[in-house]
Amino acid sequence: MSALADLDPWTLARADVGAQAQIWQARHYARWLLSAGAEPRLGLLLCSGDVAVSRWAQLVAEQGVDVVRCVVTPSRPLPEPLTRHRGDHFNRRLFALDGLDDLMEESDEVVTATLKTLDGQRGQLKQAATWVTLVARRPRTLARLLELAPRACALVQRRCLIWEASEVAAPAAPPPPLPAWAHLVDGLFWEAAQPARAPRAERFGQLVRCGAHLPAPGACEGWRRLYDLWRGDGDFGVRQRSSGAGVVSALPSDLSADVAFAALLHRPLALSAGVRAQLEALLSPLDAWRLERPDGPLAPSPARAAALAAHDPDLAPWARLRAALRAASAGGPEAADLTPALLDACEGQLTRLAPPPPPEPLWSQAALWLAEGRAVAGDAEGCARALRALSDSPRASREARAVADERLVALCALLNERGAAQEALERLEAAPAELLSPLYEVRALLRKASFLGALDPSRGARERAEAARLGLVHGVAVEVAGEGEAFERPS
């Protein structure tokens, strides 16, 4: 019943999924350019270095885009080829504005003046039939760009994150933090460009889905542990020692609770019983409770739920809701607790569980529990209300909103509310470009197949076949029979 794996899915562990995800990114970017007509196109390429830039330029050019690489300099913040350009409806020329990283080596006064000039001349970046892509290789460059040219950056419509781990080196000094309004992909780039820092497991999952998860040669141990875990290695280099009870597997002393949570969520079948027990001991009571499921590594514990409810009364109705949902799926007597009063109490509590940024997965997980409870109780309108609250919430991650839209498409189609289903499908189809993840294109295609297949089975079959093809390429297992879902196959 856990919604956690849906909120943070991993692709299948294959050697080529990173390269395939980046090819997907570049081709989607080119497709977006070629659909412009006379509209302007302003994008941002975030990359690891020269190899990544050349690979991106080649992939985009293969789709029919004429890439013109220009250099931003203090004397010409907007290069002359761009300022002379007058495009038309048949434009295919893309100006890649490079040189921002070299600009950062100049004095602070020169950097500030150049980027403020670029910000003031942003009309040139968005003139009709003009395609421009800004290029940044280092997190410090991106941070300064966002700080000193915020209005130009606010006009950026699409991003690409193209990565070659072998050319990533740890920066000499920590880069400045990004502003709170920075895009999700900006944050991924900022994290990926600092191999000496281990990303949080959720961040690593996002890097997995966009193909930038391979550790750099000098990456820290925490990064390598997450990568090995994604590949299916669940022993964490355990050391064997003898005791009175026999041979015992001892985990590294510096293993974090965050990595333990990821291992129990994503790779429970790759863990030995001894390793699993030690990982469970690293979890907080709240995280252990969130991971509980009858078929998972942590069996439901009424004592754990009672202790949490006593510590935090806001969690009491959620503990009752989860117990009732488990009983309903097993046909147990506790399912009788799934009353309108309990569901209303949870719905009221949902607003008071709101976390500060960044989004806290517990809030999204709770919203999905509530939707499931409403569905089990036969309250379709209440289920849709909970899903819409998640879909519309600025507190929720973009991945969580996509999960809500997936379920809204199916529910609204079942209720014959095809207009609402179409709106949810359109939001779901926008997720791949925002998350830079082919996994979400597979999910959107599966929902589209179900939505269209209700009226035209042949159209639905075509969409489902395309989802299966993409899933095969990008390490997303697809269940073609029935409704169809995108999921991570246990290792």
XYZ file of N, CA, C and O in Angstrom, residues 169-336:
672
model
N 34.904 17.770 -11.780
C 35.867 17.886 -10.679
C 35.239 18.731 -9.586
O 34.448 19.645 -9.858
N 35.571 18.426 -8.362
C 35.028 19.189 -7.240
C 35.504 20.632 -7.320
O 36.677 20.893 -7.596
N 34.622 21.606 -7.116
C 35.047 23.017 -7.166
C 36.024 23.333 -6.038
O 36.005 22.710 -4.969
N 36.899 24.309 -6.286
C 37.899 24.685 -5.278
C 37.249 25.228 -4.021
O 37.742 25.029 -2.911
N 36.130 25.924 -4.199
C 35.393 26.476 -3.060
C 33.914 26.190 -3.275
O 33.457 26.099 -4.418
N 33.145 26.040 -2.221
C 31.706 25.788 -2.389
C 31.049 26.917 -3.180
O 31.312 28.097 -2.922
N 30.219 26.589 -4.150
C 29.560 27.641 -4.932
C 28.495 28.338 -4.102
O 27.998 27.780 -3.119
N 28.138 29.561 -4.479
C 27.061 30.230 -3.750
C 25.751 29.482 -3.916
O 25.533 28.807 -4.922
N 24.880 29.544 -2.923
C 23.589 28.845 -3.037
C 22.716 29.471 -4.112
O 22.858 30.656 -4.453
N 21.805 28.684 -4.637
C 20.863 29.183 -5.631
C 19.707 29.887 -4.937
O 19.357 29.556 -3.793
N 19.076 30.851 -5.609
C 17.912 31.496 -5.000
C 16.757 30.518 -4.827
O 16.695 29.476 -5.495
N 15.848 30.851 -3.942
C 14.734 29.953 -3.640
C 13.859 29.695 -4.863
O 13.214 28.643 -4.954
N 13.839 30.642 -5.802
C 12.960 30.493 -6.965
C 13.608 29.694 -8.097
O 12.985 29.494 -9.153
N 14.817 29.199 -7.896
C 15.503 28.440 -8.952
C 14.697 27.202 -9.335
O 13.988 26.602 -8.511
N 14.804 26.811 -10.588
C 14.076 25.652 -11.108
C 14.635 24.369 -10.497
O 15.803 24.303 -10.076
N 13.804 23.329 -10.462
C 14.228 22.022 -9.969
C 15.502 21.545 -10.662
O 16.442 21.045 -10.015
N 15.587 21.688 -11.976
C 16.757 21.211 -12.723
C 18.002 22.013 -12.354
O 19.112 21.475 -12.333
N 17.833 23.301 -12.040
C 18.972 24.088 -11.570
C 19.555 23.471 -10.303
O 20.775 23.374 -10.140
N 18.674 23.040 -9.395
C 19.134 22.411 -8.166
C 19.838 21.092 -8.417
O 20.832 20.768 -7.755
N 19.348 20.317 -9.381
C 20.005 19.057 -9.726
C 21.421 19.307 -10.247
O 22.371 18.604 -9.886
N 21.552 20.295 -11.121
C 22.871 20.640 -11.663
C 23.803 21.085 -10.541
O 24.973 20.669 -10.486
N 23.317 21.911 -9.643
C 24.128 22.419 -8.534
C 24.645 21.266 -7.682
O 25.786 21.259 -7.248
N 23.775 20.258 -7.442
C 24.177 19.090 -6.648
C 25.166 18.204 -7.421
O 26.181 17.756 -6.877
N 24.850 17.925 -8.701
C 25.665 16.990 -9.473
C 27.074 17.512 -9.699
O 28.018 16.726 -9.848
N 27.240 18.830 -9.727
C 28.550 19.415 -9.998
C 29.436 19.486 -8.760
O 30.527 20.068 -8.820
N 29.007 18.896 -7.653
C 29.800 18.887 -6.424
C 29.965 17.442 -5.949
O 29.283 17.008 -5.020
N 30.850 16.693 -6.588
C 30.968 15.261 -6.261
C 31.466 14.986 -4.851
O 31.330 13.863 -4.360
N 32.034 15.981 -4.184
C 32.496 15.766 -2.814
C 31.351 15.796 -1.815
O 31.543 15.480 -0.640
N 30.166 16.193 -2.260
C 28.971 16.211 -1.398
C 28.054 15.063 -1.803
O 27.734 14.920 -2.973
N 27.610 14.289 -0.836
C 26.662 13.211 -1.150
C 25.260 13.803 -1.250
O 24.817 14.498 -0.326
N 24.552 13.576 -2.354
C 23.185 14.086 -2.451
C 22.253 13.293 -1.544
O 22.537 12.142 -1.190
N 21.154 13.901 -1.155
C 20.123 13.143 -0.456
C 19.568 12.089 -1.399
O 19.633 12.223 -2.623
N 18.993 11.046 -0.833
C 18.506 9.934 -1.648
C 17.437 10.397 -2.634
O 17.392 9.928 -3.773
N 16.571 11.316 -2.218
C 15.539 11.812 -3.134
C 16.171 12.555 -4.302
O 15.727 12.436 -5.448
N 17.199 13.347 -4.023
C 17.904 14.068 -5.079
C 18.590 13.081 -6.013
O 18.585 13.255 -7.237
N 19.192 12.040 -5.440
C 19.833 11.029 -6.268
C 18.802 10.358 -7.177
O 19.081 10.089 -8.351
N 17.607 10.097 -6.671
C 16.551 9.517 -7.505
C 16.212 10.410 -8.686
O 15.987 9.929 -9.799
N 16.186 11.716 -8.465
C 15.929 12.644 -9.572
C 17.061 12.603 -10.585
O 16.819 12.672 -11.805
N 18.303 12.497 -10.103
C 19.438 12.390 -11.019
C 19.396 11.081 -11.790
O 19.750 11.037 -12.980
N 18.965 10.005 -11.153
C 18.791 8.722 -11.844
C 17.821 8.888 -13.012
O 18.075 8.426 -14.136
N 16.718 9.555 -12.762
C 15.664 9.650 -13.785
C 16.050 10.557 -14.950
O 15.469 10.436 -16.030
N 17.010 11.470 -14.744
C 17.427 12.305 -15.877
C 18.796 11.905 -16.413
O 19.334 12.580 -17.291
N 19.376 10.832 -15.881
C 20.586 10.277 -16.472
C 21.886 10.899 -16.029
O 22.896 10.762 -16.721
N 21.909 11.581 -14.870
C 23.138 12.236 -14.408
C 23.583 11.680 -13.068
O 24.119 12.410 -12.236
N 23.408 10.385 -12.846
C 23.651 9.793 -11.537
C 24.996 9.087 -11.409
O 25.370 8.687 -10.307
N 25.737 8.918 -12.491
C 27.027 8.229 -12.423
C 28.008 9.062 -11.603
O 28.192 10.247 -11.882
N 28.662 8.492 -10.579
C 29.579 9.284 -9.755
C 30.811 9.720 -10.552
O 31.303 8.986 -11.414
N 31.278 10.923 -10.262
C 32.526 11.403 -10.851
C 33.696 10.623 -10.268
O 33.576 9.999 -9.210
N 34.858 10.639 -10.941
C 36.018 9.883 -10.421
C 36.365 10.231 -8.977
O 36.797 9.377 -8.225
N 36.180 11.466 -8.573
C 36.506 11.856 -7.198
C 35.306 11.948 -6.288
O 35.364 12.644 -5.260
N 34.231 11.260 -6.625
C 33.010 11.363 -5.833
C 33.207 10.785 -4.441
O 33.992 9.851 -4.227
N 32.459 11.324 -3.486
C 32.569 10.874 -2.105
C 31.924 9.494 -1.930
O 31.191 9.010 -2.801
N 32.174 8.890 -0.787
C 31.686 7.545 -0.520
C 30.158 7.489 -0.496
O 29.551 6.513 -0.948
N 29.523 8.543 0.021
C 28.061 8.553 0.085
C 27.421 8.488 -1.291
O 26.409 7.798 -1.491
N 28.002 9.192 -2.253
C 27.495 9.158 -3.623
C 27.664 7.752 -4.203
O 26.751 7.212 -4.833
N 28.815 7.173 -3.976
C 29.082 5.833 -4.521
C 28.166 4.779 -3.886
O 27.765 3.822 -4.546
N 27.845 4.956 -2.633
C 26.932 4.005 -1.991
C 25.547 4.048 -2.638
O 24.922 3.009 -2.867
N 25.074 5.244 -2.906
C 23.770 5.357 -3.557
C 23.814 4.748 -4.956
O 22.872 4.061 -5.377
N 24.894 5.004 -5.671
C 25.017 4.448 -7.019
C 25.077 2.921 -6.978
O 24.409 2.238 -7.770
N 25.862 2.366 -6.065
C 25.941 0.910 -5.932
C 24.588 0.328 -5.541
O 24.216 -0.761 -5.997
N 23.873 1.055 -4.699
C 22.539 0.596 -4.304
C 21.608 0.561 -5.508
O 20.838 -0.394 -5.699
N 21.662 1.604 -6.344
C 20.838 1.617 -7.565
C 21.177 0.419 -8.444
O 20.285 -0.196 -9.045
N 22.443 0.043 -8.504
C 22.860 -1.103 -9.317
C 22.452 -2.438 -8.701
O 22.561 -3.482 -9.341
N 21.987 -2.431 -7.465
C 21.527 -3.661 -6.834
C 22.461 -4.237 -5.803
O 22.205 -5.322 -5.277
N 23.541 -3.527 -5.482
C 24.491 -3.998 -4.479
C 24.021 -3.512 -3.117
O 24.142 -2.336 -2.785
N 23.491 -4.417 -2.297
C 22.921 -4.016 -1.027
C 23.755 -4.390 0.180
O 23.234 -4.381 1.300
N 25.032 -4.702 0.003
C 25.815 -5.090 1.180
C 26.639 -3.941 1.758
O 27.143 -4.033 2.870
N 26.806 -2.833 1.007
C 27.521 -1.647 1.480
C 28.942 -1.976 1.947
O 29.477 -1.321 2.847
N 29.538 -3.006 1.345
C 30.893 -3.378 1.742
C 30.975 -3.840 3.184
O 31.891 -3.457 3.925
N 30.017 -4.648 3.618
C 29.971 -5.072 5.020
C 31.238 -5.834 5.400
O 31.841 -6.518 4.579
N 31.608 -5.665 6.644
C 32.765 -6.367 7.186
C 32.278 -7.565 7.997
O 31.344 -7.444 8.795
N 32.887 -8.688 7.793
C 32.526 -9.896 8.527
C 33.367 -9.984 9.804
O 34.589 -9.835 9.771
N 32.711 -10.209 10.922
C 33.447 -10.405 12.179
C 32.815 -11.564 12.942
O 31.620 -11.856 12.788
N 33.595 -12.177 13.751
C 33.122 -13.329 14.528
C 32.640 -12.873 15.899
O 33.171 -11.917 16.487
N 31.615 -13.548 16.381
C 31.106 -13.282 17.728
C 30.642 -14.600 18.308
O 30.710 -15.650 17.673
N 30.135 -14.548 19.534
C 29.636 -15.761 20.157
C 28.475 -16.361 19.401
O 28.202 -17.558 19.502
N 27.767 -15.526 18.612
C 26.627 -16.011 17.832
C 27.043 -16.461 16.449
O 26.195 -16.818 15.632
N 28.363 -16.427 16.157
C 28.825 -16.817 14.829
C 29.358 -15.624 14.063
O 29.796 -14.630 14.643
N 29.291 -15.698 12.732
C 29.790 -14.620 11.879
C 28.712 -13.556 11.720
O 27.566 -13.848 11.394
N 29.069 -12.292 11.966
C 28.125 -11.178 11.916
C 28.580 -10.194 10.837
O 29.774 -9.901 10.713
N 27.635 -9.680 10.063
C 27.925 -8.665 9.044
C 27.765 -7.286 9.664
O 26.684 -6.948 10.158
N 28.820 -6.482 9.670
C 28.787 -5.151 10.274
C 28.809 -4.090 9.183
O 29.700 -4.073 8.337
N 27.827 -3.203 9.210
C 27.772 -2.109 8.244
C 28.804 -1.045 8.585
O 29.229 -0.928 9.746
N 29.216 -0.230 7.614
C 30.116 0.884 7.910
C 29.509 1.806 8.965
O 28.300 2.069 8.952
N 30.321 2.310 9.847
C 29.818 3.120 10.958
C 29.256 4.463 10.501
O 28.467 5.085 11.221
N 29.680 4.946 9.322
C 29.226 6.259 8.866
C 28.041 6.179 7.898
O 27.702 7.169 7.250
N 27.381 5.035 7.794
C 26.235 4.909 6.900
C 25.083 5.766 7.426
O 24.728 5.683 8.604
N 24.513 6.581 6.577
C 23.488 7.530 7.020
C 22.098 6.901 7.035
O 21.823 5.925 6.326
N 21.215 7.494 7.836
C 19.822 7.045 7.875
C 19.151 7.270 6.529
O 18.249 6.516 6.142
N 19.582 8.292 5.798
C 19.004 8.583 4.483
C 19.279 7.435 3.512
O 18.392 6.988 2.775
N 20.510 6.926 3.507
C 20.856 5.794 2.645
C 20.133 4.537 3.101
O 19.673 3.733 2.277
N 20.013 4.350 4.407
C 19.282 3.191 4.922
C 17.828 3.225 4.465
O 17.263 2.192 4.058
N 17.215 4.386 4.512
C 15.831 4.534 4.057
C 15.715 4.173 2.581
O 14.803 3.448 2.168
N 16.657 4.669 1.760
C 16.625 4.379 0.320
C 16.793 2.888 0.058
O 16.123 2.322 -0.819
N 17.676 2.238 0.804
C 17.897 0.808 0.602
C 16.644 0.004 0.916
O 16.261 -0.906 0.173
N 15.992 0.331 2.025
C 14.789 -0.406 2.419
C 13.607 -0.109 1.496
O 12.740 -0.956 1.309
N 13.596 1.080 0.921
C 12.506 1.436 0.003
C 12.710 0.814 -1.371
O 11.794 0.203 -1.927
N 13.911 0.962 -1.926
C 14.130 0.614 -3.326
C 14.729 -0.775 -3.555
O 14.513 -1.360 -4.620
N 15.489 -1.282 -2.612
C 16.189 -2.551 -2.838
C 16.007 -3.526 -1.681
O 16.970 -4.132 -1.217
N 14.794 -3.717 -1.181
C 14.622 -4.615 -0.025
C 15.025 -6.058 -0.320
O 15.508 -6.757 0.565
N 14.838 -6.494 -1.570
C 15.150 -7.883 -1.895
C 16.638 -8.122 -2.081
O 17.082 -9.272 -2.141
N 17.428 -7.058 -2.173
C 18.880 -7.200 -2.331
C 19.589 -7.245 -0.987
O 20.814 -7.379 -0.947
N 18.849 -7.138 0.112
C 19.448 -7.043 1.434
C 19.376 -8.386 2.152
O 18.333 -9.052 2.146
N 20.466 -8.753 2.799
C 20.425 -9.929 3.658
C 19.661 -9.581 4.935
O 19.477 -8.402 5.274
N 19.240 -10.606 5.663
C 18.462 -10.364 6.882
C 19.266 -9.567 7.900
O 18.740 -8.655 8.560
N 20.573 -9.871 8.027
C 21.396 -9.148 8.985
C 21.577 -7.696 8.617
O 21.501 -6.804 9.469
N 21.825 -7.433 7.333
C 21.978 -6.050 6.875
C 20.662 -5.300 7.037
O 20.633 -4.140 7.476
N 19.544 -5.948 6.702
C 18.244 -5.289 6.814
C 17.971 -4.864 8.263
O 17.510 -3.750 8.515
N 18.270 -5.733 9.202
C 18.022 -5.398 10.608
C 18.857 -4.204 11.045
O 18.380 -3.324 11.784
N 20.108 -4.126 10.601
C 20.955 -2.993 10.968
C 20.476 -1.699 10.301
O 20.553 -0.624 10.903
N 19.987 -1.801 9.074
C 19.451 -0.614 8.409
C 18.200 -0.114 9.115
O 18.011 1.102 9.288
N 17.343 -1.032 9.520
C 16.126 -0.632 10.229
C 16.463 0.106 11.515
O 15.767 1.049 11.906
N 17.552 -0.318 12.177
C 17.936 0.323 13.433
C 18.392 1.767 13.229
O 18.383 2.563 14.180
N 18.792 2.123 11.999
C 19.225 3.494 11.716
C 18.069 4.447 11.478
O 18.247 5.674 11.493
N 16.873 3.927 11.232
C 15.736 4.760 10.867
C 15.140 5.457 12.086
O 15.145 4.912 13.195
N 14.601 6.641 11.854
C 13.786 7.283 12.887
C 12.453 6.545 12.988
O 12.034 5.877 12.025
N 11.747 6.645 14.110
C 10.429 5.986 14.208
C 9.458 6.436 13.120
O 8.692 5.625 12.597
N 9.520 7.727 12.750
C 8.616 8.222 11.720
C 8.931 7.593 10.369
O 8.020 7.152 9.644
N 10.209 7.521 10.002
C 10.571 6.928 8.713
C 10.254 5.439 8.682
O 9.829 4.905 7.650
N 10.471 4.764 9.795
C 10.129 3.346 9.848
C 8.624 3.157 9.643
O 8.182 2.248 8.929
N 7.830 4.011 10.254
C 6.371 3.931 10.099
C 5.958 4.198 8.652
O 5.069 3.546 8.117
N 6.620 5.142 8.017
C 6.276 5.461 6.626
C 6.597 4.301 5.694
O 5.967 4.137 4.647
N 7.595 3.502 6.055
C 7.996 2.374 5.210
C 7.175 1.108 5.461
O 7.311 0.143 4.712
N 6.373 1.093 6.488
C 5.623 -0.121 6.821
C 4.723 -0.558 5.673
O 4.017 0.255 5.080
N 4.754 -1.842 5.380
C 3.802 -2.444 4.468
C 3.864 -3.964 4.647
O 4.936 -4.522 4.909
N 2.733 -4.642 4.514
C 2.714 -6.084 4.777
C 3.694 -6.886 3.925
O 4.238 -7.886 4.386
N 3.937 -6.436 2.678
C 4.826 -7.187 1.795
C 6.210 -6.566 1.702
O 6.979 -6.877 0.808
N 6.532 -5.662 2.626
C 7.815 -4.984 2.575
C 8.736 -5.435 3.691
O 8.429 -6.341 4.461
N 9.904 -4.788 3.803
C 10.871 -5.195 4.822
C 10.414 -4.874 6.233
O 10.833 -5.522 7.183
N 9.588 -3.848 6.404
C 9.102 -3.483 7.727
C 7.635 -3.864 7.851
O 6.765 -3.272 7.190
N 7.343 -4.852 8.684
C 5.961 -5.259 8.901
C 5.241 -4.204 9.743
O 5.865 -3.529 10.571
N 3.935 -4.042 9.549
C 3.181 -3.066 10.349
C 3.309 -3.355 11.840
O 3.215 -4.502 12.275
N 3.535 -2.300 12.596
C 3.715 -2.435 14.049
C 2.726 -1.519 14.760
O 2.909 -0.294 14.763
N 1.676 -2.074 15.375
C 0.741 -1.225 16.134
C 1.438 -0.449 17.248
O 1.076 0.688 17.532
N 2.460 -1.049 17.856
C 3.161 -0.353 18.936
C 3.882 0.886 18.408
O 3.882 1.939 19.051
N 4.513 0.754 17.220
C 5.203 1.899 16.627
C 4.210 3.007 16.294
O 4.452 4.182 16.581
N 3.075 2.640 15.686
C 2.055 3.627 15.339
C 1.509 4.307 16.592
O 1.294 5.528 16.612
N 1.284 3.544 17.668
C 0.751 4.119 18.901
C 1.753 5.088 19.524
O 1.369 6.162 20.017
N 3.031 4.725 19.500
C 4.050 5.610 20.063
C 4.146 6.913 19.289
O 4.273 7.999 19.877
N 4.069 6.839 17.972
C 4.111 8.058 17.162
C 2.898 8.936 17.421
O 3.003 10.159 17.534
N 1.704 8.310 17.505
C 0.490 9.080 17.749
C 0.530 9.750 19.114
O 0.043 10.874 19.277
N 1.137 9.071 20.102
C 1.255 9.677 21.426
C 2.235 10.850 21.400
O 2.030 11.855 22.085
N 3.297 10.718 20.607
C 4.295 11.785 20.520
C 3.768 12.974 19.729
O 4.057 14.133 20.076
N 3.017 12.708 18.655
C 2.486 13.766 17.789
C 1.016 13.478 17.527
O 0.679 12.669 16.661
N 0.102 14.124 18.252
C -1.333 13.832 18.086
C -1.834 14.034 16.663
O -2.833 13.415 16.274
N -1.170 14.884 15.880
C -1.605 15.084 14.488
C -1.511 13.800 13.672
O -2.191 13.655 12.649
N -0.637 12.883 14.095
C -0.463 11.643 13.346
C -1.464 10.558 13.747
O -1.545 9.522 13.077
N -2.211 10.781 14.826
C -3.128 9.738 15.312
C -4.157 9.318 14.262
O -4.357 8.113 14.028
N -4.864 10.258 13.599
C -5.839 9.803 12.596
C -5.189 9.082 11.415
O -5.783 8.175 10.833
N -3.950 9.458 11.083
C -3.275 8.800 9.961
C -2.892 7.368 10.326
O -2.940 6.472 9.477
N -2.510 7.156 11.575
C -2.214 5.790 12.015
C -3.466 4.923 11.929
O -3.420 3.761 11.483
N -4.599 5.471 12.341
C -5.855 4.719 12.247
C -6.229 4.475 10.792
O -6.698 3.388 10.428
N -6.012 5.477 9.939
C -6.353 5.325 8.524
C -5.513 4.221 7.881
O -6.034 3.363 7.154
N -4.220 4.218 8.144
C -3.359 3.188 7.545
C -3.741 1.791 8.026
O -3.760 0.838 7.239
N -4.048 1.673 9.303
C -4.451 0.364 9.826
C -5.752 -0.095 9.177
O -5.907 -1.281 8.829
N -6.690 0.834 8.987
C -7.964 0.478 8.357
C -7.780 0.095 6.899
O -8.434 -0.832 6.398
N -6.880 0.777 6.197
C -6.629 0.446 4.797
C -5.993 -0.937 4.666
O -6.342 -1.714 3.774
N -5.053 -1.239 5.554
C -4.449 -2.567 5.524
C -5.492 -3.643 5.812
O -5.512 -4.704 5.175
N -6.364 -3.365 6.777
C -7.401 -4.339 7.109
C -8.370 -4.516 5.956
O -8.831 -5.631 5.684
N -8.672 -3.421 5.259
C -9.602 -3.517 4.126
C -9.016 -4.373 3.017
O -9.721 -5.175 2.387
N -7.699 -4.237 2.768
C -7.089 -5.032 1.712
C -6.993 -6.505 2.098
O -6.994 -7.385 1.233
N -6.936 -6.774 3.411
C -6.837 -8.162 3.874
C -8.178 -8.728 4.312
O -8.261 -9.896 4.694
N -9.225 -7.902 4.289
C -10.535 -8.359 4.726
C -10.655 -8.473 6.231
O -11.483 -9.246 6.740
N -9.839 -7.721 6.996
C -9.856 -7.803 8.448
C -10.931 -6.936 9.071
O -11.480 -6.033 8.435
N -11.260 -7.150 10.348
C -12.330 -6.401 11.006
C -11.988 -4.932 11.234
O -12.885 -4.104 11.368
N -10.684 -4.598 11.293
C -10.319 -3.196 11.527
C -10.783 -2.283 10.405
O -10.808 -1.063 10.562
N -11.152 -2.852 9.253
C -11.620 -2.021 8.142
C -12.862 -1.233 8.503
O -13.174 -0.216 7.868
N -13.593 -1.684 9.531
C -14.791 -0.955 9.959
C -14.444 0.439 10.465
O -15.318 1.312 10.545
